Amino acid sequence: VDRAVAEALDGADALASFRDRFPIPDGGPIYLDGNSLGRPSYAVQEALGAGLLDWERHLVGGWRRWIDLPVQVGDRLGGLIGAATGQVLVCDSTTVNLYKLADAALAHQADRTVIVGDANDFPTDRYVLAGLAQARGRHLRLLPSHPVTGLDLDDLAAAVDRHTALVCLSHVNYRSAARLDLAAVTDLAHDCGALVLWDLSHSAGAVPVELDAVGADLAVGCTYKYLNAGPGAPGYLYVRRGLAGELHQPIQGWFGQQDQFAMGPGYQPAAGVARFLTGTPPILGLLAVQAAVELLGEAGVDRLWAKSQGLTRLLVELVRQRLEPVGATLASPADPDSRGGHVSIAHPRAWPWCAALIERGLVVADFRTPDVMRLGPAPVYTRFVDVYDAVERIAEVVAADRDGSLPKPDRSRVT
Ligand SMILES: *Cc1c(COP(=O)(O)O)cnc(C)c1O
């Protein structure tokens, strides 16, 4: 594979023009961390500016237009995850939403004792489930999974039974990008009467998700990765229509109350998914999510997925060609049908490489302990030549480190 291949792919790219919707300076580092924090679009920047002006002009009167944003933006975001309206809210953080939905699921499944998860899942998911298991006197069963290919469906099938209250899993693994079969796992859990809670943080915006079609019960996710809504933008949650009314939301806040401004003496939950609201919504964050989701809606889930697969396919070929010969290994599934939107490589020197690439302004990728470098080409603004050039730059840094001379800086809290 040479650069002309990447150039040809860019020439045929249906989403090529979307790159112009983002301020991207020429000559800067190649940004392959869109799976951690996406780039701002002009649309998001304008929405934030307009929000500040609205606040200045309307002050408290602004609430008339703001108060329903969690529901309205949720309906829009639902279009990216296969959810019909009235089932998605944009609110709180992914962690808090996971807590609310998992707790509600456990309360609903009062006679079942076990929560099933993945021992290699994202930390916040494991920690929240561990805390809930303790608080509610349930047993958390975290299944061992393969660090590259992920959770084996037969192992999962063997672990789920009539004692299982909840199966809670990431659709795409944050480290390896191993992707689970949404429909197969949902069916497997439902066959045993368990509820399923999906974390879509590494899916939405790159990988298609069909929540309604597979009959998923519950889902959460964040908006600052492939959705590009900005650092700390609010997360989202999905509750299947028909299930919401049966669930009790553990945080009995006034925004989830049936007639909020009656300010009545007792808590009476709102009818549908709205009962999962808590307190005053973060309006600026919501305006950013709204603009971000509209832009991705224009790009279209199918085109985003086709481009994402093209980018990761090229990336895997280039890893084989340029990085495996110098000792790095592919740490993502080789099979595109089992992979999400990023590609990871593993090597004991991954951290010094990653640090040098950032330090020298070449490539922004990220590192996950102990030895994994993640390369996340967001489909809406990454070109095929970016992927090609990034691997060339990585190969150069790896060559410069042949004698192990690159410094190994202290790890900071984030890469
Ligand atoms: C990024 C991510 C989160 C983030 O949770 P926050 O509450 O936004 O910090 C949660 N789960 C997964 C799987 C993630 O990848």
Tab-separated table of C-alpha atoms and ligand atoms in Angstrom:
chain	number	residue	atom	x	y	z
A	1	VAL	CA	0.000	0.000	0.000
A	2	ASP	CA	1.452	3.387	-0.948
A	3	ARG	CA	0.227	6.937	-0.506
A	4	ALA	CA	-1.508	6.917	-3.890
A	5	VAL	CA	-3.928	4.306	-2.535
A	6	ALA	CA	-4.895	6.638	0.295
A	7	GLU	CA	-5.217	9.564	-2.109
A	8	ALA	CA	-7.539	7.526	-4.326
A	9	LEU	CA	-9.681	6.594	-1.347
A	10	ASP	CA	-9.965	10.286	-0.424
A	11	GLY	CA	-10.942	11.065	-3.999
A	12	ALA	CA	-13.862	8.649	-3.743
A	13	ASP	CA	-14.873	9.644	-0.198
A	14	ALA	CA	-18.545	10.675	0.022
A	15	LEU	CA	-17.836	12.507	3.314
A	16	ALA	CA	-14.729	14.380	2.122
A	17	SER	CA	-16.394	17.801	2.240
A	18	PHE	CA	-17.347	17.386	5.908
A	19	ARG	CA	-13.735	18.025	6.906
A	20	ASP	CA	-14.299	21.675	5.925
A	21	ARG	CA	-16.936	21.948	8.639
A	22	PHE	CA	-14.164	21.729	11.261
A	23	PRO	CA	-11.378	24.248	11.908
A	24	ILE	CA	-8.287	22.153	11.175
A	25	PRO	CA	-4.977	23.985	10.800
A	26	ASP	CA	-2.590	22.908	8.038
A	27	GLY	CA	0.694	21.449	9.178
A	28	GLY	CA	-0.427	20.516	12.673
A	29	PRO	CA	-0.138	17.063	14.211
A	30	ILE	CA	-2.404	14.370	12.779
A	31	TYR	CA	-5.225	13.939	15.245
A	32	LEU	CA	-6.097	10.294	15.847
A	33	ASP	CA	-7.750	10.731	19.226
A	34	GLY	CA	-11.291	11.394	18.052
A	35	ASN	CA	-12.341	8.326	20.029
A	36	SER	CA	-11.328	10.129	23.232
A	37	LEU	CA	-12.203	13.768	22.531
A	38	GLY	CA	-13.600	14.701	19.128
A	39	ARG	CA	-12.780	17.956	17.362
A	40	PRO	CA	-15.111	20.963	17.604
A	41	SER	CA	-17.046	21.777	14.420
A	42	TYR	CA	-17.801	25.361	13.434
A	43	ALA	CA	-21.446	24.441	14.089
A	44	VAL	CA	-20.721	23.567	17.715
A	45	GLN	CA	-18.659	26.721	18.203
A	46	GLU	CA	-21.478	28.835	16.762
A	47	ALA	CA	-24.101	27.084	18.878
A	48	LEU	CA	-22.117	27.825	22.031
A	49	GLY	CA	-21.695	31.482	21.030
A	50	ALA	CA	-25.408	31.768	20.285
A	51	GLY	CA	-26.221	30.157	23.620
A	52	LEU	CA	-24.169	32.732	25.480
A	53	LEU	CA	-25.948	35.546	23.624
A	54	ASP	CA	-29.351	34.003	24.406
A	55	TRP	CA	-28.445	33.903	28.067
A	56	GLU	CA	-27.394	37.579	27.940
A	57	ARG	CA	-30.578	38.650	26.115
A	58	HIS	CA	-33.206	36.521	27.766
A	59	LEU	CA	-31.815	35.795	31.217
A	60	VAL	CA	-34.294	33.647	33.148
A	61	GLY	CA	-36.804	33.950	30.290
A	62	GLY	CA	-34.440	31.771	28.267
A	63	TRP	CA	-35.692	28.738	30.153
A	64	ARG	CA	-38.860	28.775	28.037
A	65	ARG	CA	-36.757	27.640	25.074
A	66	TRP	CA	-34.188	25.624	27.040
A	67	ILE	CA	-36.177	23.498	29.426
A	68	ASP	CA	-37.130	20.718	27.008
A	69	LEU	CA	-33.692	20.408	25.405
A	70	PRO	CA	-32.797	17.115	27.164
A	71	VAL	CA	-35.818	15.489	25.481
A	72	GLN	CA	-35.558	17.326	22.149
A	73	VAL	CA	-31.839	16.711	21.712
A	74	GLY	CA	-32.372	13.139	22.940
A	75	ASP	CA	-34.884	12.557	20.136
A	76	ARG	CA	-32.362	13.869	17.595
A	77	LEU	CA	-29.532	11.783	19.026
A	78	GLY	CA	-31.837	8.753	18.895
A	79	GLY	CA	-31.545	8.925	15.101
A	80	LEU	CA	-27.868	7.968	15.411
A	81	ILE	CA	-28.518	4.926	17.625
A	82	GLY	CA	-31.631	3.471	16.050
A	83	ALA	CA	-34.065	4.794	18.650
A	84	ALA	CA	-37.500	6.199	17.809
A	85	THR	CA	-38.489	9.388	19.650
A	86	GLY	CA	-39.486	9.447	23.306
A	87	GLN	CA	-36.825	7.008	24.528
A	88	VAL	CA	-33.588	9.015	24.732
A	89	LEU	CA	-32.549	11.835	27.075
A	90	VAL	CA	-29.373	13.901	26.961
A	91	CYS	CA	-28.482	14.511	30.599
A	92	ASP	CA	-25.893	13.998	33.340
A	93	SER	CA	-22.674	12.082	32.665
A	94	THR	CA	-22.389	8.569	31.264
A	95	THR	CA	-21.314	7.352	34.692
A	96	VAL	CA	-24.346	8.853	36.447
A	97	ASN	CA	-26.693	7.573	33.725
A	98	LEU	CA	-25.202	4.095	34.027
A	99	TYR	CA	-25.837	4.207	37.766
A	100	LYS	CA	-29.437	5.354	37.337
A	101	LEU	CA	-30.316	2.718	34.737
A	102	ALA	CA	-28.445	-0.174	36.360
A	103	ASP	CA	-29.992	0.555	39.739
A	104	ALA	CA	-33.461	0.803	38.199
A	105	ALA	CA	-32.898	-2.523	36.405
A	106	LEU	CA	-31.814	-4.249	39.625
A	107	ALA	CA	-34.810	-2.934	41.546
A	108	HIS	CA	-37.052	-4.201	38.730
A	109	GLN	CA	-35.436	-7.672	38.846
A	110	ALA	CA	-35.786	-8.005	42.616
A	111	ASP	CA	-35.749	-11.825	42.679
A	112	ARG	CA	-32.569	-12.197	40.628
A	113	THR	CA	-29.167	-12.127	42.267
A	114	VAL	CA	-26.463	-11.717	39.616
A	115	ILE	CA	-25.109	-8.896	37.433
A	116	VAL	CA	-22.983	-10.035	34.484
A	117	GLY	CA	-20.272	-7.811	32.989
A	118	ASP	CA	-16.864	-7.957	31.301
A	119	ALA	CA	-13.677	-7.913	33.408
A	120	ASN	CA	-11.977	-5.874	30.657
A	121	ASP	CA	-14.717	-3.281	30.359
A	122	PHE	CA	-14.107	0.435	30.864
A	123	PRO	CA	-13.332	1.137	34.542
A	124	THR	CA	-16.321	3.368	35.308
A	125	ASP	CA	-18.703	0.603	34.209
A	126	ARG	CA	-17.022	-1.973	36.449
A	127	TYR	CA	-16.812	0.392	39.398
A	128	VAL	CA	-20.448	1.504	39.197
A	129	LEU	CA	-21.633	-2.106	38.934
A	130	ALA	CA	-19.432	-3.159	41.865
A	131	GLY	CA	-20.867	-0.370	44.006
A	132	LEU	CA	-24.441	-1.262	43.077
A	133	ALA	CA	-23.874	-4.964	43.700
A	134	GLN	CA	-22.666	-4.120	47.173
A	135	ALA	CA	-25.453	-1.640	47.915
A	136	ARG	CA	-28.187	-3.968	46.659
A	137	GLY	CA	-26.769	-7.248	47.954
A	138	ARG	CA	-26.231	-8.768	44.507
A	139	HIS	CA	-23.287	-10.651	43.052
A	140	LEU	CA	-21.224	-9.036	40.276
A	141	ARG	CA	-19.825	-11.608	37.880
A	142	LEU	CA	-17.149	-10.046	35.662
A	143	LEU	CA	-16.302	-12.519	32.921
A	144	PRO	CA	-12.713	-12.881	31.718
A	145	SER	CA	-12.443	-11.790	28.094
A	146	HIS	CA	-9.703	-11.847	25.495
A	147	PRO	CA	-7.654	-8.603	25.523
A	148	VAL	CA	-7.831	-8.366	21.716
A	149	THR	CA	-10.908	-10.258	20.508
A	150	GLY	CA	-13.080	-9.456	23.512
A	151	LEU	CA	-15.829	-11.394	25.233
A	152	ASP	CA	-16.610	-14.821	23.819
A	153	LEU	CA	-20.335	-15.324	23.181
A	154	ASP	CA	-20.218	-18.945	24.374
A	155	ASP	CA	-18.663	-17.842	27.665
A	156	LEU	CA	-21.398	-15.245	28.014
A	157	ALA	CA	-24.116	-17.770	27.197
A	158	ALA	CA	-22.705	-20.112	29.830
A	159	ALA	CA	-22.753	-17.344	32.454
A	160	VAL	CA	-26.278	-15.993	31.922
A	161	ASP	CA	-29.142	-17.923	33.499
A	162	ARG	CA	-32.379	-17.482	35.464
A	163	HIS	CA	-30.452	-15.846	38.308
A	164	THR	CA	-29.148	-13.062	36.055
A	165	ALA	CA	-30.816	-9.719	36.720
A	166	LEU	CA	-28.766	-7.598	34.343
A	167	VAL	CA	-26.185	-7.985	31.597
A	168	CYS	CA	-24.183	-4.753	31.266
A	169	LEU	CA	-21.575	-4.470	28.486
A	170	SER	CA	-19.852	-2.037	26.171
A	171	HIS	CA	-20.819	-2.495	22.536
A	172	VAL	CA	-17.244	-1.608	21.471
A	173	ASN	CA	-14.357	-2.166	23.895
A	174	TYR	CA	-12.497	1.031	24.758
A	175	ARG	CA	-9.050	-0.559	24.510
A	176	SER	CA	-9.163	-3.111	21.688
A	177	ALA	CA	-12.254	-1.899	19.765
A	178	ALA	CA	-13.579	-5.479	19.909
A	179	ARG	CA	-17.253	-5.194	18.951
A	180	LEU	CA	-20.017	-7.363	20.357
A	181	ASP	CA	-23.027	-8.520	18.363
A	182	LEU	CA	-25.749	-6.271	19.776
A	183	ALA	CA	-28.618	-8.484	18.606
A	184	ALA	CA	-27.084	-11.828	19.613
A	185	VAL	CA	-26.190	-10.649	23.133
A	186	THR	CA	-29.568	-8.993	23.643
A	187	ASP	CA	-31.390	-12.187	22.558
A	188	LEU	CA	-29.185	-14.347	24.735
A	189	ALA	CA	-29.974	-12.242	27.817
A	190	HIS	CA	-33.683	-12.021	27.042
A	191	ASP	CA	-33.914	-15.793	26.621
A	192	CYS	CA	-33.018	-16.027	30.313
A	193	GLY	CA	-35.254	-13.132	31.358
A	194	ALA	CA	-32.343	-10.774	32.059
A	195	LEU	CA	-32.331	-7.081	31.131
A	196	VAL	CA	-29.513	-5.669	28.981
A	197	LEU	CA	-27.751	-2.343	29.477
A	198	TRP	CA	-25.412	-1.254	26.662
A	199	ASP	CA	-22.640	1.317	26.941
A	200	LEU	CA	-22.386	2.933	23.497
A	201	SER	CA	-19.595	5.413	24.310
A	202	HIS	CA	-17.277	3.978	21.650
A	203	SER	CA	-20.010	3.310	19.086
A	204	ALA	CA	-22.283	6.273	18.437
A	205	GLY	CA	-20.999	8.492	15.637
A	206	ALA	CA	-18.827	5.822	14.023
A	207	VAL	CA	-20.478	2.429	14.402
A	208	PRO	CA	-24.153	1.807	13.616
A	209	VAL	CA	-26.399	0.871	16.526
A	210	GLU	CA	-29.992	-0.322	16.117
A	211	LEU	CA	-31.406	-0.238	19.634
A	212	ASP	CA	-35.093	-0.538	18.711
A	213	ALA	CA	-34.504	-3.196	16.063
A	214	VAL	CA	-32.583	-5.516	18.405
A	215	GLY	CA	-35.044	-4.958	21.257
A	216	ALA	CA	-32.428	-3.506	23.624
A	217	ASP	CA	-33.723	-2.505	27.062
A	218	LEU	CA	-31.340	0.191	28.234
A	219	ALA	CA	-28.315	2.093	26.961
A	220	VAL	CA	-25.994	4.938	27.890
A	221	GLY	CA	-23.178	6.744	26.144
A	222	CYS	CA	-21.133	9.903	25.969
A	223	THR	CA	-21.169	12.752	23.453
A	224	TYR	CA	-17.582	13.994	23.511
A	225	LYS	CA	-15.941	11.113	21.604
A	226	TYR	CA	-17.143	10.469	18.014
A	227	LEU	CA	-20.102	12.826	18.539
A	228	ASN	CA	-17.739	15.834	18.913
A	229	ALA	CA	-19.876	17.793	21.409
A	230	GLY	CA	-16.933	18.918	23.547
A	231	PRO	CA	-15.137	18.146	26.803
A	232	GLY	CA	-17.618	17.216	29.510
A	233	ALA	CA	-20.675	17.594	27.270
A	234	PRO	CA	-23.633	15.731	28.821
A	235	GLY	CA	-24.136	12.008	28.246
A	236	TYR	CA	-27.287	10.257	27.084
A	237	LEU	CA	-29.523	7.404	28.143
A	238	TYR	CA	-32.064	5.176	26.377
A	239	VAL	CA	-34.931	3.313	27.969
A	240	ARG	CA	-37.087	1.052	25.790
A	241	ARG	CA	-40.620	2.342	25.376
A	242	GLY	CA	-42.887	0.261	27.564
A	243	LEU	CA	-40.137	-0.405	30.074
A	244	ALA	CA	-39.663	3.171	31.326
A	245	GLY	CA	-42.989	3.241	33.181
A	246	GLU	CA	-42.041	0.094	35.118
A	247	LEU	CA	-38.698	1.436	36.341
A	248	HIS	CA	-37.883	3.457	39.436
A	249	GLN	CA	-35.235	6.108	39.000
A	250	PRO	CA	-32.988	6.168	42.086
A	251	ILE	CA	-32.321	9.923	42.011
A	252	GLN	CA	-35.732	11.410	42.729
A	253	GLY	CA	-35.021	14.875	41.388
A	254	TRP	CA	-37.517	17.592	40.545
A	255	PHE	CA	-36.882	17.389	36.779
A	256	GLY	CA	-38.147	13.807	36.757
A	257	GLN	CA	-41.300	14.813	38.600
A	258	GLN	CA	-44.683	14.547	36.870
A	259	ASP	CA	-45.788	18.148	37.346
A	260	GLN	CA	-42.495	19.818	38.138
A	261	PHE	CA	-43.691	23.355	38.814
A	262	ALA	CA	-46.603	22.338	41.028
A	263	MET	CA	-43.802	21.976	43.612
A	264	GLY	CA	-45.977	19.397	45.362
A	265	PRO	CA	-45.301	17.625	48.660
A	266	GLY	CA	-44.382	14.196	47.281
A	267	TYR	CA	-42.423	12.652	44.412
A	268	GLN	CA	-44.534	11.405	41.528
A	269	PRO	CA	-42.403	10.233	38.581
A	270	ALA	CA	-43.078	11.539	35.066
A	271	ALA	CA	-44.769	9.055	32.746
A	272	GLY	CA	-42.056	7.856	30.350
A	273	VAL	CA	-38.317	8.149	29.981
A	274	ALA	CA	-38.496	11.731	31.368
A	275	ARG	CA	-38.503	10.273	34.891
A	276	PHE	CA	-34.780	9.651	34.365
A	277	LEU	CA	-34.044	13.377	34.405
A	278	THR	CA	-32.548	14.629	37.672
A	279	GLY	CA	-31.820	18.347	38.091
A	280	THR	CA	-31.282	21.509	36.063
A	281	PRO	CA	-29.859	20.543	32.658
A	282	PRO	CA	-26.482	21.896	31.409
A	283	ILE	CA	-27.846	24.109	28.610
A	284	LEU	CA	-24.591	25.134	26.943
A	285	GLY	CA	-23.535	21.498	26.767
A	286	LEU	CA	-26.924	20.545	25.359
A	287	LEU	CA	-26.702	23.208	22.647
A	288	ALA	CA	-23.319	21.783	21.674
A	289	VAL	CA	-24.730	18.243	21.523
A	290	GLN	CA	-27.632	19.490	19.408
A	291	ALA	CA	-25.350	21.083	16.811
A	292	ALA	CA	-22.953	18.133	16.848
A	293	VAL	CA	-25.707	15.567	16.379
A	294	GLU	CA	-27.301	17.558	13.549
A	295	LEU	CA	-23.990	17.604	11.689
A	296	LEU	CA	-23.506	13.846	12.076
A	297	GLY	CA	-27.122	13.302	11.046
A	298	GLU	CA	-26.331	15.138	7.821
A	299	ALA	CA	-23.308	12.889	7.260
A	300	GLY	CA	-25.544	9.875	7.944
A	301	VAL	CA	-24.919	6.751	9.998
A	302	ASP	CA	-24.380	4.528	6.949
A	303	ARG	CA	-21.809	6.809	5.354
A	304	LEU	CA	-20.005	7.316	8.682
A	305	TRP	CA	-19.774	3.561	9.144
A	306	ALA	CA	-18.591	2.918	5.592
A	307	LYS	CA	-15.885	5.551	5.994
A	308	SER	CA	-14.914	4.327	9.462
A	309	GLN	CA	-14.503	0.782	8.140
A	310	GLY	CA	-12.458	2.060	5.209
A	311	LEU	CA	-10.173	4.007	7.550
A	312	THR	CA	-9.617	1.131	9.973
A	313	ARG	CA	-9.110	-1.351	7.132
A	314	LEU	CA	-6.360	0.864	5.704
A	315	LEU	CA	-4.914	1.358	9.170
A	316	VAL	CA	-4.723	-2.382	9.800
A	317	GLU	CA	-2.994	-2.944	6.441
A	318	LEU	CA	-0.466	-0.218	7.217
A	319	VAL	CA	0.165	-1.589	10.711
A	320	ARG	CA	0.910	-4.953	9.083
A	321	GLN	CA	3.181	-3.354	6.493
A	322	ARG	CA	5.098	-0.805	8.585
A	323	LEU	CA	4.770	-1.553	12.306
A	324	GLU	CA	4.596	-5.337	12.682
A	325	PRO	CA	8.062	-5.710	11.106
A	326	VAL	CA	9.458	-3.541	13.935
A	327	GLY	CA	7.788	-5.601	16.654
A	328	ALA	CA	4.434	-3.923	17.286
A	329	THR	CA	1.415	-6.223	17.268
A	330	LEU	CA	-2.139	-5.539	16.189
A	331	ALA	CA	-4.166	-5.271	19.422
A	332	SER	CA	-7.570	-5.021	17.728
A	333	PRO	CA	-9.587	-7.733	15.991
A	334	ALA	CA	-8.225	-8.384	12.491
A	335	ASP	CA	-11.757	-9.219	11.332
A	336	PRO	CA	-13.569	-5.987	10.419
A	337	ASP	CA	-16.890	-7.600	11.371
A	338	SER	CA	-15.693	-7.777	14.973
A	339	ARG	CA	-14.119	-4.332	15.160
A	340	GLY	CA	-15.358	-0.861	16.089
A	341	GLY	CA	-13.979	2.511	15.025
A	342	HIS	CA	-10.383	2.484	16.220
A	343	VAL	CA	-7.272	0.331	15.863
A	344	SER	CA	-4.863	-0.445	18.686
A	345	ILE	CA	-1.295	-1.637	18.585
A	346	ALA	CA	0.701	-3.138	21.424
A	347	HIS	CA	4.408	-2.877	22.221
A	348	PRO	CA	6.348	-2.521	25.509
A	349	ARG	CA	7.650	0.874	24.233
A	350	ALA	CA	4.171	2.153	23.269
A	351	TRP	CA	4.219	4.858	25.926
A	352	PRO	CA	7.573	6.455	24.948
A	353	TRP	CA	6.462	6.305	21.282
A	354	CYS	CA	3.123	7.906	22.045
A	355	ALA	CA	4.748	10.632	24.150
A	356	ALA	CA	7.374	11.403	21.473
A	357	LEU	CA	4.736	11.595	18.727
A	358	ILE	CA	2.786	14.177	20.737
A	359	GLU	CA	5.912	16.017	21.916
A	360	ARG	CA	7.231	16.388	18.344
A	361	GLY	CA	3.867	17.538	17.009
A	362	LEU	CA	3.569	14.533	14.679
A	363	VAL	CA	0.570	12.448	15.723
A	364	VAL	CA	-1.887	12.722	18.600
A	365	ALA	CA	-2.834	9.180	19.601
A	366	ASP	CA	-3.331	7.895	23.124
A	367	PHE	CA	-1.895	5.287	25.413
A	368	ARG	CA	-3.675	2.774	27.582
A	369	THR	CA	-1.643	1.008	30.210
A	370	PRO	CA	0.373	-1.194	30.108
A	371	ASP	CA	1.387	-1.297	26.418
A	372	VAL	CA	-1.400	-0.195	24.068
A	373	MET	CA	-1.479	2.766	21.667
A	374	ARG	CA	-4.932	3.597	20.302
A	375	LEU	CA	-5.381	5.130	16.852
A	376	GLY	CA	-8.873	6.575	16.484
A	377	PRO	CA	-9.607	8.089	13.035
A	378	ALA	CA	-12.973	9.859	13.444
A	379	PRO	CA	-14.766	9.267	10.116
A	380	VAL	CA	-16.342	12.707	9.781
A	381	TYR	CA	-13.090	14.695	9.588
A	382	THR	CA	-10.186	12.241	9.094
A	383	ARG	CA	-8.772	11.676	5.594
A	384	PHE	CA	-7.269	8.448	4.327
A	385	VAL	CA	-3.978	10.291	3.732
A	386	ASP	CA	-4.009	11.293	7.412
A	387	VAL	CA	-4.017	7.614	8.315
A	388	TYR	CA	-1.241	6.920	5.808
A	389	ASP	CA	0.944	9.813	6.973
A	390	ALA	CA	0.331	9.018	10.641
A	391	VAL	CA	1.610	5.461	10.253
A	392	GLU	CA	4.669	6.767	8.365
A	393	ARG	CA	5.372	9.176	11.237
A	394	ILE	CA	4.869	6.464	13.829
A	395	ALA	CA	7.275	4.209	11.905
A	396	GLU	CA	9.885	6.998	11.896
A	397	VAL	CA	9.625	7.469	15.659
A	398	VAL	CA	9.805	3.709	16.172
A	399	ALA	CA	12.939	3.583	14.008
A	400	ALA	CA	14.502	6.394	16.067
A	401	ASP	CA	13.811	4.305	19.180
A	402	ARG	CA	15.561	1.197	17.836
A	403	ASP	CA	18.119	1.417	20.640
A	404	GLY	CA	15.454	2.246	23.253
A	405	SER	CA	16.763	5.788	23.609
A	406	LEU	CA	13.484	7.734	23.570
A	407	PRO	CA	12.740	9.145	27.014
A	408	LYS	CA	9.955	7.550	29.029
A	409	PRO	CA	8.156	10.532	30.557
A	410	ASP	CA	6.090	10.193	33.719
A	411	ARG	CA	2.482	9.418	33.021
A	412	SER	CA	0.139	12.337	33.634
A	413	ARG	CA	-3.531	11.766	34.459
A	414	VAL	CA	-4.530	11.889	30.789
A	415	THR	CA	-2.842	11.443	27.416
B	1	LIG	C1	-15.628	7.338	27.729
B	1	LIG	C2	-16.438	6.290	28.412
B	1	LIG	C3	-17.217	6.601	29.526
B	1	LIG	C4	-17.167	7.983	30.091
B	1	LIG	O1	-17.931	8.161	31.237
B	1	LIG	P1	-18.000	9.627	31.853
B	1	LIG	O2	-19.021	9.537	32.896
B	1	LIG	O3	-18.357	10.561	30.733
B	1	LIG	O4	-16.647	9.972	32.384
B	1	LIG	C5	-18.008	5.595	30.076
B	1	LIG	N1	-18.001	4.354	29.561
B	1	LIG	C6	-17.233	4.020	28.486
B	1	LIG	C7	-17.284	2.640	27.949
B	1	LIG	C8	-16.428	4.977	27.909
B	1	LIG	O5	-15.664	4.647	26.867
